[in-house]
Structure formats: structure tokens, C-alpha cells
PDB file of C-alpha atoms in Angstrom:
ATOM      1  CA  UNK A   1      39.717 107.575 -69.931  1.00 49.00           C
ATOM      2  CA  UNK A   2      40.930 110.091 -72.913  1.00 57.00           C
ATOM      3  CA  UNK A   3      39.201 111.860 -75.434  1.00 62.00           C
ATOM      4  CA  UNK A   4      41.057 114.184 -77.277  1.00 93.00           C
ATOM      5  CA  UNK A   5      42.433 115.557 -80.793  1.00 96.00           C
ATOM      6  CA  UNK A   6      45.065 115.099 -83.106  1.00 96.00           C
ATOM      7  CA  UNK A   7      46.282 117.390 -85.733  1.00 96.00           C
ATOM      8  CA  UNK A   8      46.906 115.596 -89.074  1.00 96.00           C
ATOM      9  CA  UNK A   9      49.805 116.657 -91.431  1.00 94.00           C
ATOM     10  CA  UNK A  10      47.433 118.719 -93.668  1.00 95.00           C
ATOM     11  CA  UNK A  11      46.249 120.450 -90.385  1.00 96.00           C
ATOM     12  CA  UNK A  12      42.940 118.815 -89.460  1.00 97.00           C
ATOM     13  CA  UNK A  13      41.751 118.038 -86.139  1.00 97.00           C
ATOM     14  CA  UNK A  14      40.640 114.547 -85.639  1.00 98.00           C
ATOM     15  CA  UNK A  15      38.677 113.481 -82.459  1.00 98.00           C
ATOM     16  CA  UNK A  16      39.384 110.294 -80.750  1.00 98.00           C
ATOM     17  CA  UNK A  17      38.666 108.088 -77.892  1.00 97.00           C
ATOM     18  CA  UNK A  18      40.995 105.952 -76.154  1.00 97.00           C
ATOM     19  CA  UNK A  19      39.761 103.919 -73.037  1.00 97.00           C
ATOM     20  CA  UNK A  20      40.943 101.031 -70.998  1.00 98.00           C
ATOM     21  CA  UNK A  21      44.542  99.929 -69.793  1.00 97.00           C
ATOM     22  CA  UNK A  22      47.252 101.141 -71.918  1.00 97.00           C
ATOM     23  CA  UNK A  23      49.116  98.019 -71.784  1.00 97.00           C
ATOM     24  CA  UNK A  24      46.241  95.856 -72.968  1.00 98.00           C
ATOM     25  CA  UNK A  25      45.867  94.705 -76.765  1.00 98.00           C
ATOM     26  CA  UNK A  26      44.231  97.629 -78.459  1.00 98.00           C
ATOM     27  CA  UNK A  27      40.811  96.967 -80.352  1.00 98.00           C
ATOM     28  CA  UNK A  28      40.570 100.100 -82.985  1.00 98.00           C
ATOM     29  CA  UNK A  29      36.761 100.688 -84.339  1.00 98.00           C
ATOM     30  CA  UNK A  30      36.275 102.302 -87.459  1.00 98.00           C
ATOM     31  CA  UNK A  31      32.891 103.668 -88.172  1.00 98.00           C
ATOM     32  CA  UNK A  32      30.414 103.663 -91.017  1.00 98.00           C
ATOM     33  CA  UNK A  33      29.107 106.472 -93.150  1.00 98.00           C
ATOM     34  CA  UNK A  34      27.814 109.118 -92.120  1.00 98.00           C
ATOM     35  CA  UNK A  35      28.094 108.170 -88.307  1.00 98.00           C
ATOM     36  CA  UNK A  36      30.848 108.611 -85.855  1.00 98.00           C
ATOM     37  CA  UNK A  37      32.733 106.789 -82.917  1.00 98.00           C
ATOM     38  CA  UNK A  38      29.742 107.036 -80.938  1.00 98.00           C
ATOM     39  CA  UNK A  39      28.294 103.947 -83.237  1.00 98.00           C
ATOM     40  CA  UNK A  40      30.603 101.730 -81.361  1.00 98.00           C
ATOM     41  CA  UNK A  41      29.411 102.300 -77.813  1.00 98.00           C
ATOM     42  CA  UNK A  42      28.332  98.654 -77.257  1.00 98.00           C
ATOM     43  CA  UNK A  43      31.564  97.313 -78.621  1.00 98.00           C
ATOM     44  CA  UNK A  44      33.700  99.698 -76.483  1.00 98.00           C
ATOM     45  CA  UNK A  45      32.020  99.032 -73.199  1.00 98.00           C
ATOM     46  CA  UNK A  46      31.982  95.327 -74.405  1.00 98.00           C
ATOM     47  CA  UNK A  47      35.836  95.005 -74.817  1.00 98.00           C
ATOM     48  CA  UNK A  48      36.570  97.206 -71.948  1.00 98.00           C
ATOM     49  CA  UNK A  49      34.755  94.474 -69.731  1.00 98.00           C
ATOM     50  CA  UNK A  50      36.762  91.976 -71.380  1.00 98.00           C
ATOM     51  CA  UNK A  51      39.990  93.676 -70.483  1.00 98.00           C
ATOM     52  CA  UNK A  52      41.232  95.185 -73.756  1.00 98.00           C
ATOM     53  CA  UNK A  53      42.307  98.748 -74.560  1.00 98.00           C
ATOM     54  CA  UNK A  54      39.654 100.543 -77.163  1.00 98.00           C
ATOM     55  CA  UNK A  55      40.252 103.039 -79.240  1.00 98.00           C
ATOM     56  CA  UNK A  56      37.920 104.848 -81.926  1.00 98.00           C
ATOM     57  CA  UNK A  57      38.122 107.968 -83.816  1.00 98.00           C
ATOM     58  CA  UNK A  58      35.661 110.067 -85.913  1.00 98.00           C
ATOM     59  CA  UNK A  59      36.434 110.491 -89.620  1.00 98.00           C
ATOM     60  CA  UNK A  60      37.069 113.760 -90.972  1.00 98.00           C
ATOM     61  CA  UNK A  61      33.985 115.934 -91.536  1.00 98.00           C
ATOM     62  CA  UNK A  62      31.951 113.395 -89.188  1.00 98.00           C
ATOM     63  CA  UNK A  63      31.226 113.550 -85.683  1.00 98.00           C
ATOM     64  CA  UNK A  64      33.333 115.966 -83.551  1.00 98.00           C
ATOM     65  CA  UNK A  65      36.298 115.790 -86.106  1.00 98.00           C
ATOM     66  CA  UNK A  66      37.033 118.933 -88.032  1.00 97.00           C
ATOM     67  CA  UNK A  67      34.359 119.943 -90.805  1.00 97.00           C
ATOM     68  CA  UNK A  68      37.139 120.621 -93.440  1.00 97.00           C
ATOM     69  CA  UNK A  69      36.373 121.421 -97.117  1.00 97.00           C
ATOM     70  CA  UNK A  70      38.849 118.795 -98.677  1.00 97.00           C
ATOM     71  CA  UNK A  71      40.319 115.099 -98.295  1.00 98.00           C
ATOM     72  CA  UNK A  72      36.949 113.245 -98.519  1.00 98.00           C
ATOM     73  CA  UNK A  73      38.448 110.018 -99.657  1.00 98.00           C
ATOM     74  CA  UNK A  74      39.709 106.824 -98.907  1.00 98.00           C
ATOM     75  CA  UNK A  75      43.283 107.782 -98.875  1.00 98.00           C
ATOM     76  CA  UNK A  76      43.045 110.676 -96.540  1.00 98.00           C
ATOM     77  CA  UNK A  77      40.847 108.346 -94.373  1.00 98.00           C
ATOM     78  CA  UNK A  78      43.217 105.926 -94.110  1.00 98.00           C
ATOM     79  CA  UNK A  79      46.004 108.469 -93.537  1.00 98.00           C
ATOM     80  CA  UNK A  80      44.026 110.559 -90.692  1.00 98.00           C
ATOM     81  CA  UNK A  81      43.516 107.039 -89.037  1.00 98.00           C
ATOM     82  CA  UNK A  82      47.108 106.129 -89.068  1.00 98.00           C
ATOM     83  CA  UNK A  83      48.088 109.470 -87.540  1.00 97.00           C
ATOM     84  CA  UNK A  84      45.781 108.471 -84.569  1.00 98.00           C
ATOM     85  CA  UNK A  85      47.344 105.233 -84.127  1.00 98.00           C
ATOM     86  CA  UNK A  86      51.088 106.594 -84.331  1.00 97.00           C
ATOM     87  CA  UNK A  87      50.521 109.048 -82.065  1.00 97.00           C
ATOM     88  CA  UNK A  88      49.077 106.706 -79.492  1.00 97.00           C
ATOM     89  CA  UNK A  89      51.998 104.222 -80.531  1.00 97.00           C
ATOM     90  CA  UNK A  90      49.589 101.337 -81.015  1.00 98.00           C
ATOM     91  CA  UNK A  91      50.769  97.864 -81.525  1.00 98.00           C
ATOM     92  CA  UNK A  92      49.547  94.423 -81.900  1.00 98.00           C
ATOM     93  CA  UNK A  93      46.000  95.981 -82.563  1.00 98.00           C
ATOM     94  CA  UNK A  94      42.849  94.288 -84.244  1.00 98.00           C
ATOM     95  CA  UNK A  95      41.183  96.529 -86.381  1.00 98.00           C
ATOM     96  CA  UNK A  96      37.374  96.175 -86.684  1.00 99.00           C
ATOM     97  CA  UNK A  97      35.670  98.077 -89.444  1.00 98.00           C
ATOM     98  CA  UNK A  98      31.860  98.586 -90.231  1.00 98.00           C
ATOM     99  CA  UNK A  99      30.714  99.363 -93.621  1.00 98.00           C
ATOM    100  CA  UNK A 100      32.788 102.409 -95.055  1.00 98.00           C
ATOM    101  CA  UNK A 101      34.825 101.800 -91.902  1.00 98.00           C
ATOM    102  CA  UNK A 102      35.679  98.457 -93.428  1.00 98.00           C
ATOM    103  CA  UNK A 103      37.147 100.352 -96.411  1.00 98.00           C
ATOM    104  CA  UNK A 104      39.113 102.381 -94.057  1.00 98.00           C
ATOM    105  CA  UNK A 105      40.559  99.298 -92.354  1.00 98.00           C
ATOM    106  CA  UNK A 106      41.622  97.504 -95.677  1.00 98.00           C
ATOM    107  CA  UNK A 107      43.023 100.613 -97.119  1.00 98.00           C
ATOM    108  CA  UNK A 108      45.091 101.629 -93.571  1.00 98.00           C
ATOM    109  CA  UNK A 109      46.341  97.886 -92.934  1.00 98.00           C
ATOM    110  CA  UNK A 110      47.659  97.673 -96.478  1.00 98.00           C
ATOM    111  CA  UNK A 111      49.132 101.058 -96.646  1.00 98.00           C
ATOM    112  CA  UNK A 112      50.225 101.650 -93.146  1.00 98.00           C
ATOM    113  CA  UNK A 113      49.336  99.178 -90.490  1.00 97.00           C
ATOM    114  CA  UNK A 114      51.413  96.196 -91.864  1.00 97.00           C
ATOM    115  CA  UNK A 115      54.273  98.216 -93.162  1.00 97.00           C
ATOM    116  CA  UNK A 116      54.402  99.465 -89.667  1.00 98.00           C
ATOM    117  CA  UNK A 117      54.341  96.276 -87.863  1.00 97.00           C
ATOM    118  CA  UNK A 118      51.345  97.758 -85.855  1.00 98.00           C
ATOM    119  CA  UNK A 119      48.373  95.186 -86.944  1.00 98.00           C
ATOM    120  CA  UNK A 120      47.660  91.716 -85.616  1.00 98.00           C
ATOM    121  CA  UNK A 121      44.421  91.008 -87.230  1.00 98.00           C
ATOM    122  CA  UNK A 122      41.510  92.558 -89.127  1.00 98.00           C
ATOM    123  CA  UNK A 123      37.420  92.407 -89.200  1.00 98.00           C
ATOM    124  CA  UNK A 124      35.243  93.739 -92.201  1.00 98.00           C
ATOM    125  CA  UNK A 125      31.920  93.788 -90.861  1.00 98.00           C
ATOM    126  CA  UNK A 126      29.254  94.542 -93.563  1.00 98.00           C
ATOM    127  CA  UNK A 127      32.075  96.282 -95.292  1.00 98.00           C
ATOM    128  CA  UNK A 128      32.191  98.069 -98.739  1.00 98.00           C
ATOM    129  CA  UNK A 129      35.059  96.341-100.281  1.00 98.00           C
ATOM    130  CA  UNK A 130      36.034  95.386-102.922  1.00 98.00           C
ATOM    131  CA  UNK A 131      34.139  97.835-104.797  1.00 98.00           C
ATOM    132  CA  UNK A 132      30.372  98.558-104.693  1.00 98.00           C
ATOM    133  CA  UNK A 133      29.762 100.501-107.784  1.00 98.00           C
ATOM    134  CA  UNK A 134      28.975  98.560-110.838  1.00 97.00           C
ATOM    135  CA  UNK A 135      31.482  98.479-113.656  1.00 96.00           C
ATOM    136  CA  UNK A 136      32.940  96.446-116.317  1.00 95.00           C
ATOM    137  CA  UNK A 137      35.301  94.383-114.133  1.00 94.00           C
ATOM    138  CA  UNK A 138      32.385  94.471-111.312  1.00 96.00           C
ATOM    139  CA  UNK A 139      29.347  93.417-113.147  1.00 96.00           C
ATOM    140  CA  UNK A 140      27.509  92.536-109.980  1.00 96.00           C
ATOM    141  CA  UNK A 141      27.864  96.153-108.404  1.00 97.00           C
ATOM    142  CA  UNK A 142      25.283  98.451-107.744  1.00 97.00           C
ATOM    143  CA  UNK A 143      24.455 101.067-110.780  1.00 97.00           C
ATOM    144  CA  UNK A 144      25.868 104.524-110.332  1.00 98.00           C
ATOM    145  CA  UNK A 145      22.449 105.654-110.214  1.00 98.00           C
ATOM    146  CA  UNK A 146      21.640 104.351-106.929  1.00 97.00           C
ATOM    147  CA  UNK A 147      24.607 106.458-105.453  1.00 98.00           C
ATOM    148  CA  UNK A 148      23.571 109.324-107.568  1.00 98.00           C
ATOM    149  CA  UNK A 149      20.132 109.017-105.573  1.00 98.00           C
ATOM    150  CA  UNK A 150      21.716 109.310-102.126  1.00 98.00           C
ATOM    151  CA  UNK A 151      23.449 112.218-103.163  1.00 98.00           C
ATOM    152  CA  UNK A 152      20.482 113.869-104.155  1.00 98.00           C
ATOM    153  CA  UNK A 153      18.488 112.831-101.250  1.00 98.00           C
ATOM    154  CA  UNK A 154      21.177 114.405 -99.068  1.00 98.00           C
ATOM    155  CA  UNK A 155      21.461 117.629-100.955  1.00 98.00           C
ATOM    156  CA  UNK A 156      17.530 118.212-101.034  1.00 98.00           C
ATOM    157  CA  UNK A 157      16.918 117.278 -97.521  1.00 98.00           C
ATOM    158  CA  UNK A 158      19.416 115.590 -95.494  1.00 98.00           C
ATOM    159  CA  UNK A 159      17.668 115.523 -92.206  1.00 98.00           C
ATOM    160  CA  UNK A 160      14.685 113.754 -93.417  1.00 98.00           C
ATOM    161  CA  UNK A 161      17.148 111.442 -95.278  1.00 98.00           C
ATOM    162  CA  UNK A 162      18.991 110.728 -91.937  1.00 98.00           C
ATOM    163  CA  UNK A 163      15.691 109.378 -90.534  1.00 98.00           C
ATOM    164  CA  UNK A 164      14.725 107.653 -93.633  1.00 98.00           C
ATOM    165  CA  UNK A 165      17.878 105.423 -93.821  1.00 98.00           C
ATOM    166  CA  UNK A 166      17.825 104.080 -90.229  1.00 98.00           C
ATOM    167  CA  UNK A 167      14.094 103.746 -90.026  1.00 98.00           C
ATOM    168  CA  UNK A 168      14.225 101.567 -93.140  1.00 98.00           C
ATOM    169  CA  UNK A 169      16.730  99.295 -94.841  1.00 98.00           C
ATOM    170  CA  UNK A 170      19.795 100.163 -92.615  1.00 98.00           C
ATOM    171  CA  UNK A 171      18.714  98.141 -89.650  1.00 98.00           C
ATOM    172  CA  UNK A 172      16.170  95.932 -91.494  1.00 98.00           C
ATOM    173  CA  UNK A 173      13.493  97.812 -89.717  1.00 98.00           C
ATOM    174  CA  UNK A 174      11.350  97.729 -93.028  1.00 98.00           C
ATOM    175  CA  UNK A 175      11.268  93.936 -92.848  1.00 98.00           C
ATOM    176  CA  UNK A 176       7.875  92.380 -91.406  1.00 97.00           C
ATOM    177  CA  UNK A 177       8.228  91.319 -87.799  1.00 94.00           C
ATOM    178  CA  UNK A 178      11.282  93.416 -87.142  1.00 96.00           C
ATOM    179  CA  UNK A 179      11.592  94.922 -83.792  1.00 95.00           C
ATOM    180  CA  UNK A 180      11.934  98.617 -84.443  1.00 98.00           C
ATOM    181  CA  UNK A 181      13.932 100.806 -81.941  1.00 98.00           C
ATOM    182  CA  UNK A 182      12.893 104.535 -81.951  1.00 98.00           C
ATOM    183  CA  UNK A 183      16.282 104.985 -79.717  1.00 98.00           C
ATOM    184  CA  UNK A 184      18.667 103.491 -82.492  1.00 98.00           C
ATOM    185  CA  UNK A 185      16.945 105.561 -85.167  1.00 98.00           C
ATOM    186  CA  UNK A 186      17.331 108.702 -83.288  1.00 98.00           C
ATOM    187  CA  UNK A 187      20.958 108.145 -82.418  1.00 98.00           C
ATOM    188  CA  UNK A 188      21.777 107.316 -86.223  1.00 98.00           C
ATOM    189  CA  UNK A 189      20.222 110.774 -86.912  1.00 98.00           C
ATOM    190  CA  UNK A 190      21.868 112.514 -84.118  1.00 98.00           C
ATOM    191  CA  UNK A 191      25.302 111.074 -85.386  1.00 98.00           C
ATOM    192  CA  UNK A 192      24.781 111.828 -88.866  1.00 98.00           C
ATOM    193  CA  UNK A 193      23.602 115.550 -88.357  1.00 98.00           C
ATOM    194  CA  UNK A 194      26.621 116.371 -86.315  1.00 98.00           C
ATOM    195  CA  UNK A 195      29.018 115.698 -89.450  1.00 98.00           C
ATOM    196  CA  UNK A 196      29.020 118.124 -92.411  1.00 98.00           C
ATOM    197  CA  UNK A 197      27.107 117.984 -95.621  1.00 98.00           C
ATOM    198  CA  UNK A 198      30.181 118.135 -97.769  1.00 98.00           C
ATOM    199  CA  UNK A 199      32.042 115.452 -96.012  1.00 98.00           C
ATOM    200  CA  UNK A 200      29.071 113.117 -96.271  1.00 98.00           C
ATOM    201  CA  UNK A 201      27.937 114.115 -99.654  1.00 98.00           C
ATOM    202  CA  UNK A 202      31.668 113.419-101.178  1.00 98.00           C
ATOM    203  CA  UNK A 203      31.806 110.351 -98.741  1.00 98.00           C
ATOM    204  CA  UNK A 204      29.197 108.705-101.013  1.00 98.00           C
ATOM    205  CA  UNK A 205      31.865 108.533-103.791  1.00 98.00           C
ATOM    206  CA  UNK A 206      34.686 107.316-101.565  1.00 98.00           C
ATOM    207  CA  UNK A 207      32.569 104.335-100.219  1.00 98.00           C
ATOM    208  CA  UNK A 208      31.028 103.259-103.625  1.00 98.00           C
ATOM    209  CA  UNK A 209      33.798 104.033-106.319  1.00 98.00           C
ATOM    210  CA  UNK A 210      37.223 103.126-104.387  1.00 98.00           C
ATOM    211  CA  UNK A 211      38.590  99.614-105.901  1.00 98.00           C
ATOM    212  CA  UNK A 212      40.184  98.055-102.733  1.00 98.00           C
ATOM    213  CA  UNK A 213      41.096  95.026-104.911  1.00 98.00           C
ATOM    214  CA  UNK A 214      44.630  95.476-104.440  1.00 98.00           C
ATOM    215  CA  UNK A 215      44.571  96.418-100.920  1.00 98.00           C
ATOM    216  CA  UNK A 216      42.572  93.217 -99.996  1.00 98.00           C
ATOM    217  CA  UNK A 217      45.288  91.175-101.875  1.00 98.00           C
ATOM    218  CA  UNK A 218      47.927  92.846 -99.870  1.00 98.00           C
ATOM    219  CA  UNK A 219      46.541  92.020 -96.299  1.00 98.00           C
ATOM    220  CA  UNK A 220      48.567  88.871 -94.814  1.00 98.00           C
ATOM    221  CA  UNK A 221      47.535  88.895 -91.494  1.00 98.00           C
ATOM    222  CA  UNK A 222      44.285  87.122 -90.197  1.00 98.00           C
ATOM    223  CA  UNK A 223      41.040  88.555 -91.553  1.00 98.00           C
ATOM    224  CA  UNK A 224      37.140  87.734 -90.621  1.00 98.00           C
ATOM    225  CA  UNK A 225      34.725  89.009 -92.832  1.00 98.00           C
ATOM    226  CA  UNK A 226      31.196  89.275 -91.375  1.00 98.00           C
ATOM    227  CA  UNK A 227      28.113  90.036 -93.084  1.00 98.00           C
ATOM    228  CA  UNK A 228      24.307  89.205 -92.939  1.00 98.00           C
ATOM    229  CA  UNK A 229      22.746  87.904 -95.828  1.00 98.00           C
ATOM    230  CA  UNK A 230      19.623  90.241 -95.745  1.00 98.00           C
ATOM    231  CA  UNK A 231      21.942  93.301 -96.079  1.00 98.00           C
ATOM    232  CA  UNK A 232      20.120  95.968 -98.045  1.00 98.00           C
ATOM    233  CA  UNK A 233      22.784  98.576 -97.957  1.00 98.00           C
ATOM    234  CA  UNK A 234      25.990  96.611 -99.106  1.00 98.00           C
ATOM    235  CA  UNK A 235      24.815  93.460-100.393  1.00 98.00           C
ATOM    236  CA  UNK A 236      26.690  90.356 -99.386  1.00 98.00           C
ATOM    237  CA  UNK A 237      27.436  88.828-102.796  1.00 97.00           C
ATOM    238  CA  UNK A 238      29.469  91.784-104.256  1.00 97.00           C
ATOM    239  CA  UNK A 239      31.266  92.571-100.772  1.00 98.00           C
ATOM    240  CA  UNK A 240      31.640  90.010 -98.239  1.00 98.00           C
ATOM    241  CA  UNK A 241      31.859  86.788-100.457  1.00 98.00           C
ATOM    242  CA  UNK A 242      34.183  88.519-102.860  1.00 98.00           C
ATOM    243  CA  UNK A 243      36.325  90.473-100.359  1.00 98.00           C
ATOM    244  CA  UNK A 244      37.158  86.809 -98.455  1.00 98.00           C
ATOM    245  CA  UNK A 245      38.481  85.592-101.635  1.00 98.00           C
ATOM    246  CA  UNK A 246      41.034  88.451-102.476  1.00 98.00           C
ATOM    247  CA  UNK A 247      42.544  88.246 -99.128  1.00 98.00           C
ATOM    248  CA  UNK A 248      45.464  85.786 -98.251  1.00 97.00           C
ATOM    249  CA  UNK A 249      44.231  84.395 -94.703  1.00 98.00           C
ATOM    250  CA  UNK A 250      40.445  85.039 -94.680  1.00 98.00           C
ATOM    251  CA  UNK A 251      37.403  83.625 -93.307  1.00 98.00           C
ATOM    252  CA  UNK A 252      33.701  84.516 -93.886  1.00 98.00           C
ATOM    253  CA  UNK A 253      31.012  84.370 -91.460  1.00 98.00           C
ATOM    254  CA  UNK A 254      27.280  84.868 -92.937  1.00 98.00           C
ATOM    255  CA  UNK A 255      24.671  85.676 -90.727  1.00 98.00           C
ATOM    256  CA  UNK A 256      21.173  84.572 -91.813  1.00 98.00           C
ATOM    257  CA  UNK A 257      18.528  87.467 -92.106  1.00 98.00           C
ATOM    258  CA  UNK A 258      20.815  89.979 -90.503  1.00 98.00           C
ATOM    259  CA  UNK A 259      20.773  93.473 -91.479  1.00 98.00           C
ATOM    260  CA  UNK A 260      23.635  96.108 -92.328  1.00 98.00           C
ATOM    261  CA  UNK A 261      23.568  97.531 -88.827  1.00 98.00           C
ATOM    262  CA  UNK A 262      23.871  94.038 -86.966  1.00 98.00           C
ATOM    263  CA  UNK A 263      26.276  95.492 -84.878  1.00 98.00           C
ATOM    264  CA  UNK A 264      23.571  97.303 -83.143  1.00 98.00           C
ATOM    265  CA  UNK A 265      20.320  95.074 -83.781  1.00 98.00           C
ATOM    266  CA  UNK A 266      22.497  91.819 -83.010  1.00 98.00           C
ATOM    267  CA  UNK A 267      25.191  92.783 -80.673  1.00 98.00           C
ATOM    268  CA  UNK A 268      24.514  89.899 -78.449  1.00 98.00           C
ATOM    269  CA  UNK A 269      25.769  87.450 -81.286  1.00 98.00           C
ATOM    270  CA  UNK A 270      28.321  89.573 -83.105  1.00 98.00           C
ATOM    271  CA  UNK A 271      30.266  90.605 -80.125  1.00 98.00           C
ATOM    272  CA  UNK A 272      31.049  87.372 -78.847  1.00 98.00           C
ATOM    273  CA  UNK A 273      32.134  86.205 -82.177  1.00 98.00           C
ATOM    274  CA  UNK A 274      34.371  89.158 -82.658  1.00 98.00           C
ATOM    275  CA  UNK A 275      35.826  88.067 -79.291  1.00 98.00           C
ATOM    276  CA  UNK A 276      36.565  84.768 -80.197  1.00 98.00           C
ATOM    277  CA  UNK A 277      38.246  85.887 -83.242  1.00 98.00           C
ATOM    278  CA  UNK A 278      40.434  88.325 -81.346  1.00 98.00           C
ATOM    279  CA  UNK A 279      41.654  85.125 -78.873  1.00 98.00           C
ATOM    280  CA  UNK A 280      42.423  83.050 -81.654  1.00 95.00           C
TER     281      UNK A 280
END
């Protein structure tokens, strides 16, 4: 097993994990906001057990990566990710992104992965593309006031905010009959609080206002779009259902009643579906 850091061209230390046989096909995992590569523990162990190489990094300002002041935008996210994969010389990789990580995957594949010939397939899970905020060209988006509210909650009391989100809508624990896991809530809080407040604050703009329509149109590799229809964080109609129409070779798989954090709450269903797509 390898856990290490690389330094980007603008001098930022990015933490990454690289586990499994180096000659195996790489499964590359991109985490959501405001978490870290630890959010992929279940999937990393699953793919390791199935003989794959698994790679995941902490986004700048998140997890164990450096808490820098600048560069908290989708372009830097994708460039940082690319720096890790170029360092490891990954090829024929399957890139899987959750939420903000799905935006990172779209930008990375379009700008770096495909031109460099490193990507075999991509998966967008509960992902933010094409754009979350409501605009004239995206009338089904969420009002900017929603994201202003997130910024205010973070600035006012980040520690409490990072308990409220996983306790409520992120995992659907606010739904009647939900099976609540205190460990999952505390692990979300732990990951969030390790990261930097400035990176997380500015990351809200990155995941909500970045228009990734052109990124999606550029992607030619097979893309699996996975989304729960009870996603309270990234509603499916303005995300997954639109994204699959923009990519050239996409498949949408809808999970009835599943929440935003379905990779954790329903890993027993999601993981085999991911594996089936990888093997296609």
C-alpha cells in the first residue's frame, strides 16, 4: 500500500492513496464536498477484493491535502487530480466521482484524461453537473439563495453545520423509517472538520455555479450516470437526467428512494453495479 503526497505546479501538496496491484486496471475515486478520500473506504476495499488497483486523493484544502488560500475551483480541482494520475502514470482507468467529485471527473476527463489517453470509462454518482444553480439557461436549478444559505451556515458555525447535513438530508436520515447510523454521521463530521474552512466556503461556488455542459459534450468514453430519485442535495431532474443527455455514450441508472449519500447507505447495491459497468 502507498499513501503519499505530490506537489502541483503551483506548489500545493496533494495527498493520495494508491492501493493494490500496480499492473491491475485502476479504479480512480473522486470524493464529494467537504469530505476526503476516506469517504471511499467501502468502495476501495470492494474493488481491491476484486483484483483492481484503487487510487483516491484528497482535494486541495480537503482532508490531508494542503490548506492553501487559492485555487478552490473546478479547473484547479481537475488539474490537481491530473497531477496525481500523471505522477502514477495511470492508464485505462475508470474514474468514479461522487457529487462535487462528479464535476471533477467531468472536467478532468474532458480536459486531461481523454486528450492524454488515460481514461477508459467514467461514472457520475449523485453528481453536480451540468450546473446546479438556477440561471436563465438553467431554469430548473436551485436558487442562489440556497447556496448563500450554505455559506452562511458554514461561516456561522461550521462544526454544527457539519453535523446537521449528514444527520438530515445528505443520507436521507430525515426520512420516515430511515436506518440512522451515528458512525456514518460522525465520520462525515470528522472528514469535514479536517479540511479548511476557506476551501469549503469557496467550494460551494465551485460545485454550484460551474457550468459543465461543454465538459459533458466533450466526453466520448462510456459514462454511467447513477442517481437516487430522493436526492435532497443534488436533485436528479436538473443533474443526472440532464447529464446523460449531454454525454455521447451515456447510461442513466435511477435508484428509487435512494439519497445523495447512497454510496454509503446502499453500498451493497451500488458496488456490484459499479463493478458490472467496469467489466462491460
